[in-house]
Amino acid sequence: IPEGVTLIGEGAFADCKSLECITIPNGVDEIRYRTFKNCTSLTNIKIPYSVTWISNAAFSGCSSLTNIIIPDKVISIGDGAFDSCTSLMSVTIGNNVTSIGWSAFYDCSNLVSINIPEGVTSIGTSAFAGCSSLTSINIPDSVTSIGNSAFYQCESLENINIPEGVT
């Protein structure tokens, strides 16, 4: 995608099953609803620093995506944003994220560990449900709510730190 593009519309690349790699230019501020949904061959994507919001189902079903770095400007990871990214092994969440939506990482069955940065206040319902390879998670003191079934079917989870005051 060329420099100067500031908006990629909803579902713009949805179901592009042969798309393997894409570079989003700086200046795009939101990964919109279903933008890359079911791009099953997508293995690599670089989210630019300018992005502040990853919308609902933005990468849902990208079953070949192996790692993702969420930049520091992102403040919210939408509902189902990375749902069913079954090859996802590594996620780096930027320092300004305040909320992780429901089912955001649902069924990311190869995700082994995740560090949730200080500043996140809510983890949505089923956010990490079905992450069967997840062995550890660090929940910072800033988190005040964890939704129902947030870690449901995380059979490999051995270590979790839940701060006092979480509802």
PDB file of N, CA, C and O in Angstrom, residues 70-78 91-102 104-105 114-125 127-128 137-147 150-151 161-167:
ATOM      1  N   ILE A  70       2.048  -4.839  18.297  1.00  0.00           N
ATOM      2  CA  ILE A  70       1.045  -3.783  18.375  1.00  0.00           C
ATOM      3  C   ILE A  70       1.763  -2.533  18.871  1.00  0.00           C
ATOM      4  O   ILE A  70       2.288  -2.519  19.992  1.00  0.00           O
ATOM      5  N   PRO A  71       1.819  -1.488  18.036  1.00  0.00           N
ATOM      6  CA  PRO A  71       2.614  -0.302  18.385  1.00  0.00           C
ATOM      7  C   PRO A  71       2.073   0.450  19.604  1.00  0.00           C
ATOM      8  O   PRO A  71       0.914   0.302  19.989  1.00  0.00           O
ATOM      9  N   ASP A  72       2.938   1.287  20.164  1.00  0.00           N
ATOM     10  CA  ASP A  72       2.615   2.026  21.381  1.00  0.00           C
ATOM     11  C   ASP A  72       1.452   3.000  21.241  1.00  0.00           C
ATOM     12  O   ASP A  72       0.806   3.315  22.230  1.00  0.00           O
ATOM     13  N   LYS A  73       1.143   3.489  20.055  1.00  0.00           N
ATOM     14  CA  LYS A  73       0.044   4.444  19.904  1.00  0.00           C
ATOM     15  C   LYS A  73      -1.329   3.786  19.984  1.00  0.00           C
ATOM     16  O   LYS A  73      -2.323   4.460  20.214  1.00  0.00           O
ATOM     17  N   VAL A  74      -1.396   2.466  19.795  1.00  0.00           N
ATOM     18  CA  VAL A  74      -2.683   1.771  19.851  1.00  0.00           C
ATOM     19  C   VAL A  74      -3.229   1.848  21.270  1.00  0.00           C
ATOM     20  O   VAL A  74      -2.523   1.557  22.237  1.00  0.00           O
ATOM     21  N   ILE A  75      -4.511   2.269  21.396  1.00  0.00           N
ATOM     22  CA  ILE A  75      -5.129   2.363  22.709  1.00  0.00           C
ATOM     23  C   ILE A  75      -6.141   1.241  22.959  1.00  0.00           C
ATOM     24  O   ILE A  75      -6.472   0.972  24.107  1.00  0.00           O
ATOM     25  N   SER A  76      -6.603   0.584  21.890  1.00  0.00           N
ATOM     26  CA  SER A  76      -7.604  -0.456  22.087  1.00  0.00           C
ATOM     27  C   SER A  76      -7.455  -1.564  21.048  1.00  0.00           C
ATOM     28  O   SER A  76      -7.225  -1.294  19.871  1.00  0.00           O
ATOM     29  N   ILE A  77      -7.596  -2.797  21.531  1.00  0.00           N
ATOM     30  CA  ILE A  77      -7.633  -3.965  20.657  1.00  0.00           C
ATOM     31  C   ILE A  77      -9.078  -4.425  20.652  1.00  0.00           C
ATOM     32  O   ILE A  77      -9.628  -4.820  21.683  1.00  0.00           O
ATOM     33  N   GLY A  78      -9.723  -4.359  19.495  1.00  0.00           N
ATOM     34  CA  GLY A  78     -11.152  -4.610  19.377  1.00  0.00           C
ATOM     35  C   GLY A  78     -11.566  -6.057  19.579  1.00  0.00           C
ATOM     36  O   GLY A  78     -10.744  -6.975  19.615  1.00  0.00           O
ATOM     37  N   VAL A  91       2.992 -12.216  20.553  1.00  0.00           N
ATOM     38  CA  VAL A  91       2.266 -10.951  20.514  1.00  0.00           C
ATOM     39  C   VAL A  91       2.987  -9.971  21.425  1.00  0.00           C
ATOM     40  O   VAL A  91       3.270 -10.287  22.578  1.00  0.00           O
ATOM     41  N   THR A  92       3.289  -8.791  20.906  1.00  0.00           N
ATOM     42  CA  THR A  92       3.821  -7.703  21.721  1.00  0.00           C
ATOM     43  C   THR A  92       2.766  -6.617  21.741  1.00  0.00           C
ATOM     44  O   THR A  92       2.387  -6.104  20.681  1.00  0.00           O
ATOM     45  N   ILE A  93       2.283  -6.299  22.931  1.00  0.00           N
ATOM     46  CA  ILE A  93       1.230  -5.291  23.074  1.00  0.00           C
ATOM     47  C   ILE A  93       1.865  -3.975  23.482  1.00  0.00           C
ATOM     48  O   ILE A  93       2.623  -3.914  24.460  1.00  0.00           O
ATOM     49  N   GLY A  94       1.554  -2.920  22.742  1.00  0.00           N
ATOM     50  CA  GLY A  94       2.103  -1.595  23.005  1.00  0.00           C
ATOM     51  C   GLY A  94       1.716  -1.044  24.362  1.00  0.00           C
ATOM     52  O   GLY A  94       0.700  -1.441  24.954  1.00  0.00           O
ATOM     53  N   ASN A  95       2.492  -0.104  24.846  1.00  0.00           N
ATOM     54  CA  ASN A  95       2.360   0.426  26.204  1.00  0.00           C
ATOM     55  C   ASN A  95       1.162   1.324  26.442  1.00  0.00           C
ATOM     56  O   ASN A  95       0.881   1.665  27.588  1.00  0.00           O
ATOM     57  N   ASN A  96       0.428   1.746  25.404  1.00  0.00           N
ATOM     58  CA  ASN A  96      -0.719   2.631  25.613  1.00  0.00           C
ATOM     59  C   ASN A  96      -2.060   1.930  25.475  1.00  0.00           C
ATOM     60  O   ASN A  96      -3.106   2.573  25.575  1.00  0.00           O
ATOM     61  N   VAL A  97      -2.049   0.613  25.252  1.00  0.00           N
ATOM     62  CA  VAL A  97      -3.305  -0.132  25.159  1.00  0.00           C
ATOM     63  C   VAL A  97      -3.980  -0.092  26.526  1.00  0.00           C
ATOM     64  O   VAL A  97      -3.358  -0.358  27.550  1.00  0.00           O
ATOM     65  N   THR A  98      -5.280   0.271  26.529  1.00  0.00           N
ATOM     66  CA  THR A  98      -6.040   0.305  27.784  1.00  0.00           C
ATOM     67  C   THR A  98      -7.080  -0.799  27.855  1.00  0.00           C
ATOM     68  O   THR A  98      -7.523  -1.142  28.948  1.00  0.00           O
ATOM     69  N   SER A  99      -7.494  -1.348  26.701  1.00  0.00           N
ATOM     70  CA  SER A  99      -8.497  -2.409  26.753  1.00  0.00           C
ATOM     71  C   SER A  99      -8.223  -3.470  25.690  1.00  0.00           C
ATOM     72  O   SER A  99      -7.792  -3.171  24.581  1.00  0.00           O
ATOM     73  N   ILE A 100      -8.490  -4.701  26.096  1.00  0.00           N
ATOM     74  CA  ILE A 100      -8.400  -5.856  25.204  1.00  0.00           C
ATOM     75  C   ILE A 100      -9.815  -6.398  25.098  1.00  0.00           C
ATOM     76  O   ILE A 100     -10.402  -6.825  26.091  1.00  0.00           O
ATOM     77  N   GLY A 101     -10.399  -6.330  23.909  1.00  0.00           N
ATOM     78  CA  GLY A 101     -11.799  -6.673  23.699  1.00  0.00           C
ATOM     79  C   GLY A 101     -12.130  -8.142  23.895  1.00  0.00           C
ATOM     80  O   GLY A 101     -11.241  -8.994  23.974  1.00  0.00           O
ATOM     81  N   TRP A 102     -13.434  -8.425  23.944  1.00  0.00           N
ATOM     82  CA  TRP A 102     -13.855  -9.814  24.106  1.00  0.00           C
ATOM     83  C   TRP A 102     -13.411 -10.634  22.897  1.00  0.00           C
ATOM     84  O   TRP A 102     -13.419 -10.151  21.771  1.00  0.00           O
ATOM     85  N   ALA A 104     -10.628 -11.233  21.814  1.00  0.00           N
ATOM     86  CA  ALA A 104      -9.564 -10.596  21.029  1.00  0.00           C
ATOM     87  C   ALA A 104      -8.540 -11.604  20.524  1.00  0.00           C
ATOM     88  O   ALA A 104      -8.083 -11.516  19.383  1.00  0.00           O
ATOM     89  N   PHE A 105      -8.165 -12.568  21.353  1.00  0.00           N
ATOM     90  CA  PHE A 105      -7.182 -13.584  20.970  1.00  0.00           C
ATOM     91  C   PHE A 105      -7.775 -14.993  21.107  1.00  0.00           C
ATOM     92  O   PHE A 105      -7.061 -15.960  21.312  1.00  0.00           O
ATOM     93  N   ILE A 114       2.167 -14.199  26.989  1.00  0.00           N
ATOM     94  CA  ILE A 114       1.810 -12.823  26.650  1.00  0.00           C
ATOM     95  C   ILE A 114       2.073 -11.950  27.857  1.00  0.00           C
ATOM     96  O   ILE A 114       1.849 -12.367  29.002  1.00  0.00           O
ATOM     97  N   ASN A 115       2.580 -10.765  27.600  1.00  0.00           N
ATOM     98  CA  ASN A 115       2.800  -9.785  28.650  1.00  0.00           C
ATOM     99  C   ASN A 115       1.835  -8.637  28.418  1.00  0.00           C
ATOM    100  O   ASN A 115       1.910  -7.972  27.384  1.00  0.00           O
ATOM    101  N   ILE A 116       0.953  -8.442  29.351  1.00  0.00           N
ATOM    102  CA  ILE A 116      -0.011  -7.348  29.240  1.00  0.00           C
ATOM    103  C   ILE A 116       0.614  -6.137  29.928  1.00  0.00           C
ATOM    104  O   ILE A 116       0.971  -6.204  31.109  1.00  0.00           O
ATOM    105  N   PRO A 117       0.769  -5.032  29.205  1.00  0.00           N
ATOM    106  CA  PRO A 117       1.475  -3.883  29.783  1.00  0.00           C
ATOM    107  C   PRO A 117       0.649  -3.140  30.836  1.00  0.00           C
ATOM    108  O   PRO A 117      -0.580  -3.188  30.832  1.00  0.00           O
ATOM    109  N   GLU A 118       1.365  -2.469  31.719  1.00  0.00           N
ATOM    110  CA  GLU A 118       0.740  -1.581  32.703  1.00  0.00           C
ATOM    111  C   GLU A 118      -0.059  -0.543  31.919  1.00  0.00           C
ATOM    112  O   GLU A 118       0.391  -0.034  30.904  1.00  0.00           O
ATOM    113  N   GLY A 119      -1.245  -0.247  32.353  1.00  0.00           N
ATOM    114  CA  GLY A 119      -2.118   0.701  31.662  1.00  0.00           C
ATOM    115  C   GLY A 119      -3.374   0.031  31.133  1.00  0.00           C
ATOM    116  O   GLY A 119      -4.410   0.670  30.983  1.00  0.00           O
ATOM    117  N   VAL A 120      -3.293  -1.264  30.850  1.00  0.00           N
ATOM    118  CA  VAL A 120      -4.491  -2.000  30.442  1.00  0.00           C
ATOM    119  C   VAL A 120      -5.401  -2.077  31.661  1.00  0.00           C
ATOM    120  O   VAL A 120      -4.974  -2.460  32.749  1.00  0.00           O
ATOM    121  N   THR A 121      -6.663  -1.668  31.483  1.00  0.00           N
ATOM    122  CA  THR A 121      -7.604  -1.687  32.599  1.00  0.00           C
ATOM    123  C   THR A 121      -8.637  -2.803  32.481  1.00  0.00           C
ATOM    124  O   THR A 121      -9.199  -3.204  33.490  1.00  0.00           O
ATOM    125  N   SER A 122      -8.887  -3.288  31.264  1.00  0.00           N
ATOM    126  CA  SER A 122      -9.900  -4.339  31.127  1.00  0.00           C
ATOM    127  C   SER A 122      -9.482  -5.392  30.114  1.00  0.00           C
ATOM    128  O   SER A 122      -8.900  -5.090  29.075  1.00  0.00           O
ATOM    129  N   ILE A 123      -9.802  -6.628  30.468  1.00  0.00           N
ATOM    130  CA  ILE A 123      -9.595  -7.780  29.597  1.00  0.00           C
ATOM    131  C   ILE A 123     -10.981  -8.365  29.371  1.00  0.00           C
ATOM    132  O   ILE A 123     -11.662  -8.761  30.322  1.00  0.00           O
ATOM    133  N   GLY A 124     -11.421  -8.395  28.138  1.00  0.00           N
ATOM    134  CA  GLY A 124     -12.788  -8.769  27.812  1.00  0.00           C
ATOM    135  C   GLY A 124     -13.105 -10.248  27.964  1.00  0.00           C
ATOM    136  O   GLY A 124     -12.222 -11.098  28.076  1.00  0.00           O
ATOM    137  N   THR A 125     -14.386 -10.540  27.933  1.00  0.00           N
ATOM    138  CA  THR A 125     -14.890 -11.906  27.989  1.00  0.00           C
ATOM    139  C   THR A 125     -14.248 -12.747  26.893  1.00  0.00           C
ATOM    140  O   THR A 125     -14.144 -12.296  25.745  1.00  0.00           O
ATOM    141  N   ALA A 127     -11.325 -13.301  26.115  1.00  0.00           N
ATOM    142  CA  ALA A 127     -10.213 -12.639  25.420  1.00  0.00           C
ATOM    143  C   ALA A 127      -9.116 -13.610  25.010  1.00  0.00           C
ATOM    144  O   ALA A 127      -8.559 -13.500  23.918  1.00  0.00           O
ATOM    145  N   PHE A 128      -8.787 -14.570  25.872  1.00  0.00           N
ATOM    146  CA  PHE A 128      -7.735 -15.542  25.580  1.00  0.00           C
ATOM    147  C   PHE A 128      -8.261 -16.980  25.624  1.00  0.00           C
ATOM    148  O   PHE A 128      -7.481 -17.924  25.688  1.00  0.00           O
ATOM    149  N   ILE A 137       1.021 -15.798  31.891  1.00  0.00           N
ATOM    150  CA  ILE A 137       0.491 -14.478  31.578  1.00  0.00           C
ATOM    151  C   ILE A 137       0.725 -13.584  32.789  1.00  0.00           C
ATOM    152  O   ILE A 137       0.596 -14.027  33.931  1.00  0.00           O
ATOM    153  N   ASN A 138       1.105 -12.361  32.527  1.00  0.00           N
ATOM    154  CA  ASN A 138       1.306 -11.383  33.581  1.00  0.00           C
ATOM    155  C   ASN A 138       0.226 -10.321  33.442  1.00  0.00           C
ATOM    156  O   ASN A 138       0.132  -9.667  32.415  1.00  0.00           O
ATOM    157  N   ILE A 139      -0.581 -10.172  34.472  1.00  0.00           N
ATOM    158  CA  ILE A 139      -1.647  -9.181  34.474  1.00  0.00           C
ATOM    159  C   ILE A 139      -1.201  -8.038  35.389  1.00  0.00           C
ATOM    160  O   ILE A 139      -0.963  -8.264  36.579  1.00  0.00           O
ATOM    161  N   PRO A 140      -1.091  -6.830  34.857  1.00  0.00           N
ATOM    162  CA  PRO A 140      -0.575  -5.716  35.663  1.00  0.00           C
ATOM    163  C   PRO A 140      -1.597  -5.209  36.680  1.00  0.00           C
ATOM    164  O   PRO A 140      -2.798  -5.478  36.576  1.00  0.00           O
ATOM    165  N   ASP A 141      -1.109  -4.428  37.632  1.00  0.00           N
ATOM    166  CA  ASP A 141      -1.960  -3.856  38.672  1.00  0.00           C
ATOM    167  C   ASP A 141      -3.025  -2.914  38.120  1.00  0.00           C
ATOM    168  O   ASP A 141      -4.032  -2.670  38.780  1.00  0.00           O
ATOM    169  N   SER A 142      -2.835  -2.387  36.923  1.00  0.00           N
ATOM    170  CA  SER A 142      -3.808  -1.448  36.342  1.00  0.00           C
ATOM    171  C   SER A 142      -5.116  -2.133  35.930  1.00  0.00           C
ATOM    172  O   SER A 142      -6.142  -1.472  35.785  1.00  0.00           O
ATOM    173  N   VAL A 143      -5.101  -3.455  35.751  1.00  0.00           N
ATOM    174  CA  VAL A 143      -6.309  -4.173  35.332  1.00  0.00           C
ATOM    175  C   VAL A 143      -7.303  -4.195  36.481  1.00  0.00           C
ATOM    176  O   VAL A 143      -6.980  -4.602  37.601  1.00  0.00           O
ATOM    177  N   THR A 144      -8.533  -3.728  36.192  1.00  0.00           N
ATOM    178  CA  THR A 144      -9.585  -3.717  37.210  1.00  0.00           C
ATOM    179  C   THR A 144     -10.715  -4.690  36.887  1.00  0.00           C
ATOM    180  O   THR A 144     -11.525  -4.987  37.754  1.00  0.00           O
ATOM    181  N   SER A 145     -10.781  -5.161  35.628  1.00  0.00           N
ATOM    182  CA  SER A 145     -11.831  -6.131  35.304  1.00  0.00           C
ATOM    183  C   SER A 145     -11.329  -7.148  34.285  1.00  0.00           C
ATOM    184  O   SER A 145     -10.616  -6.816  33.342  1.00  0.00           O
ATOM    185  N   ILE A 146     -11.726  -8.396  34.551  1.00  0.00           N
ATOM    186  CA  ILE A 146     -11.437  -9.511  33.652  1.00  0.00           C
ATOM    187  C   ILE A 146     -12.777 -10.169  33.360  1.00  0.00           C
ATOM    188  O   ILE A 146     -13.489 -10.590  34.282  1.00  0.00           O
ATOM    189  N   GLY A 147     -13.143 -10.252  32.086  1.00  0.00           N
ATOM    190  CA  GLY A 147     -14.440 -10.785  31.690  1.00  0.00           C
ATOM    191  C   GLY A 147     -14.565 -12.285  31.904  1.00  0.00           C
ATOM    192  O   GLY A 147     -13.573 -12.999  32.090  1.00  0.00           O
ATOM    193  N   ALA A 150     -12.354 -15.509  30.362  1.00  0.00           N
ATOM    194  CA  ALA A 150     -11.215 -14.855  29.715  1.00  0.00           C
ATOM    195  C   ALA A 150     -10.089 -15.825  29.395  1.00  0.00           C
ATOM    196  O   ALA A 150      -9.410 -15.680  28.379  1.00  0.00           O
ATOM    197  N   PHE A 151      -9.895 -16.844  30.237  1.00  0.00           N
ATOM    198  CA  PHE A 151      -8.820 -17.817  30.036  1.00  0.00           C
ATOM    199  C   PHE A 151      -9.369 -19.245  29.956  1.00  0.00           C
ATOM    200  O   PHE A 151      -8.667 -20.203  30.239  1.00  0.00           O
ATOM    201  N   ASN A 161      -0.539 -14.138  37.212  1.00  0.00           N
ATOM    202  CA  ASN A 161      -0.475 -13.170  38.292  1.00  0.00           C
ATOM    203  C   ASN A 161      -1.703 -12.270  38.163  1.00  0.00           C
ATOM    204  O   ASN A 161      -1.834 -11.551  37.190  1.00  0.00           O
ATOM    205  N   ILE A 162      -2.601 -12.348  39.146  1.00  0.00           N
ATOM    206  CA  ILE A 162      -3.813 -11.520  39.143  1.00  0.00           C
ATOM    207  C   ILE A 162      -3.703 -10.525  40.299  1.00  0.00           C
ATOM    208  O   ILE A 162      -3.586 -10.927  41.446  1.00  0.00           O
ATOM    209  N   PRO A 163      -3.729  -9.232  39.987  1.00  0.00           N
ATOM    210  CA  PRO A 163      -3.574  -8.235  41.045  1.00  0.00           C
ATOM    211  C   PRO A 163      -4.806  -8.163  41.953  1.00  0.00           C
ATOM    212  O   PRO A 163      -5.902  -8.551  41.560  1.00  0.00           O
ATOM    213  N   GLU A 164      -4.603  -7.650  43.163  1.00  0.00           N
ATOM    214  CA  GLU A 164      -5.720  -7.432  44.081  1.00  0.00           C
ATOM    215  C   GLU A 164      -6.647  -6.374  43.492  1.00  0.00           C
ATOM    216  O   GLU A 164      -6.228  -5.480  42.768  1.00  0.00           O
ATOM    217  N   GLY A 165      -7.913  -6.482  43.781  1.00  0.00           N
ATOM    218  CA  GLY A 165      -8.877  -5.475  43.342  1.00  0.00           C
ATOM    219  C   GLY A 165      -9.497  -5.746  41.996  1.00  0.00           C
ATOM    220  O   GLY A 165     -10.313  -4.942  41.528  1.00  0.00           O
ATOM    221  N   VAL A 166      -9.154  -6.853  41.360  1.00  0.00           N
ATOM    222  CA  VAL A 166      -9.760  -7.186  40.065  1.00  0.00           C
ATOM    223  C   VAL A 166     -11.168  -7.703  40.302  1.00  0.00           C
ATOM    224  O   VAL A 166     -11.409  -8.508  41.199  1.00  0.00           O
ATOM    225  N   THR A 167     -12.111  -7.228  39.485  1.00  0.00           N
ATOM    226  CA  THR A 167     -13.493  -7.729  39.591  1.00  0.00           C
ATOM    227  C   THR A 167     -13.789  -8.693  38.476  1.00  0.00           C
ATOM    228  O   THR A 167     -13.193  -8.665  37.442  1.00  0.00           O
TER     229      THR A 167
END
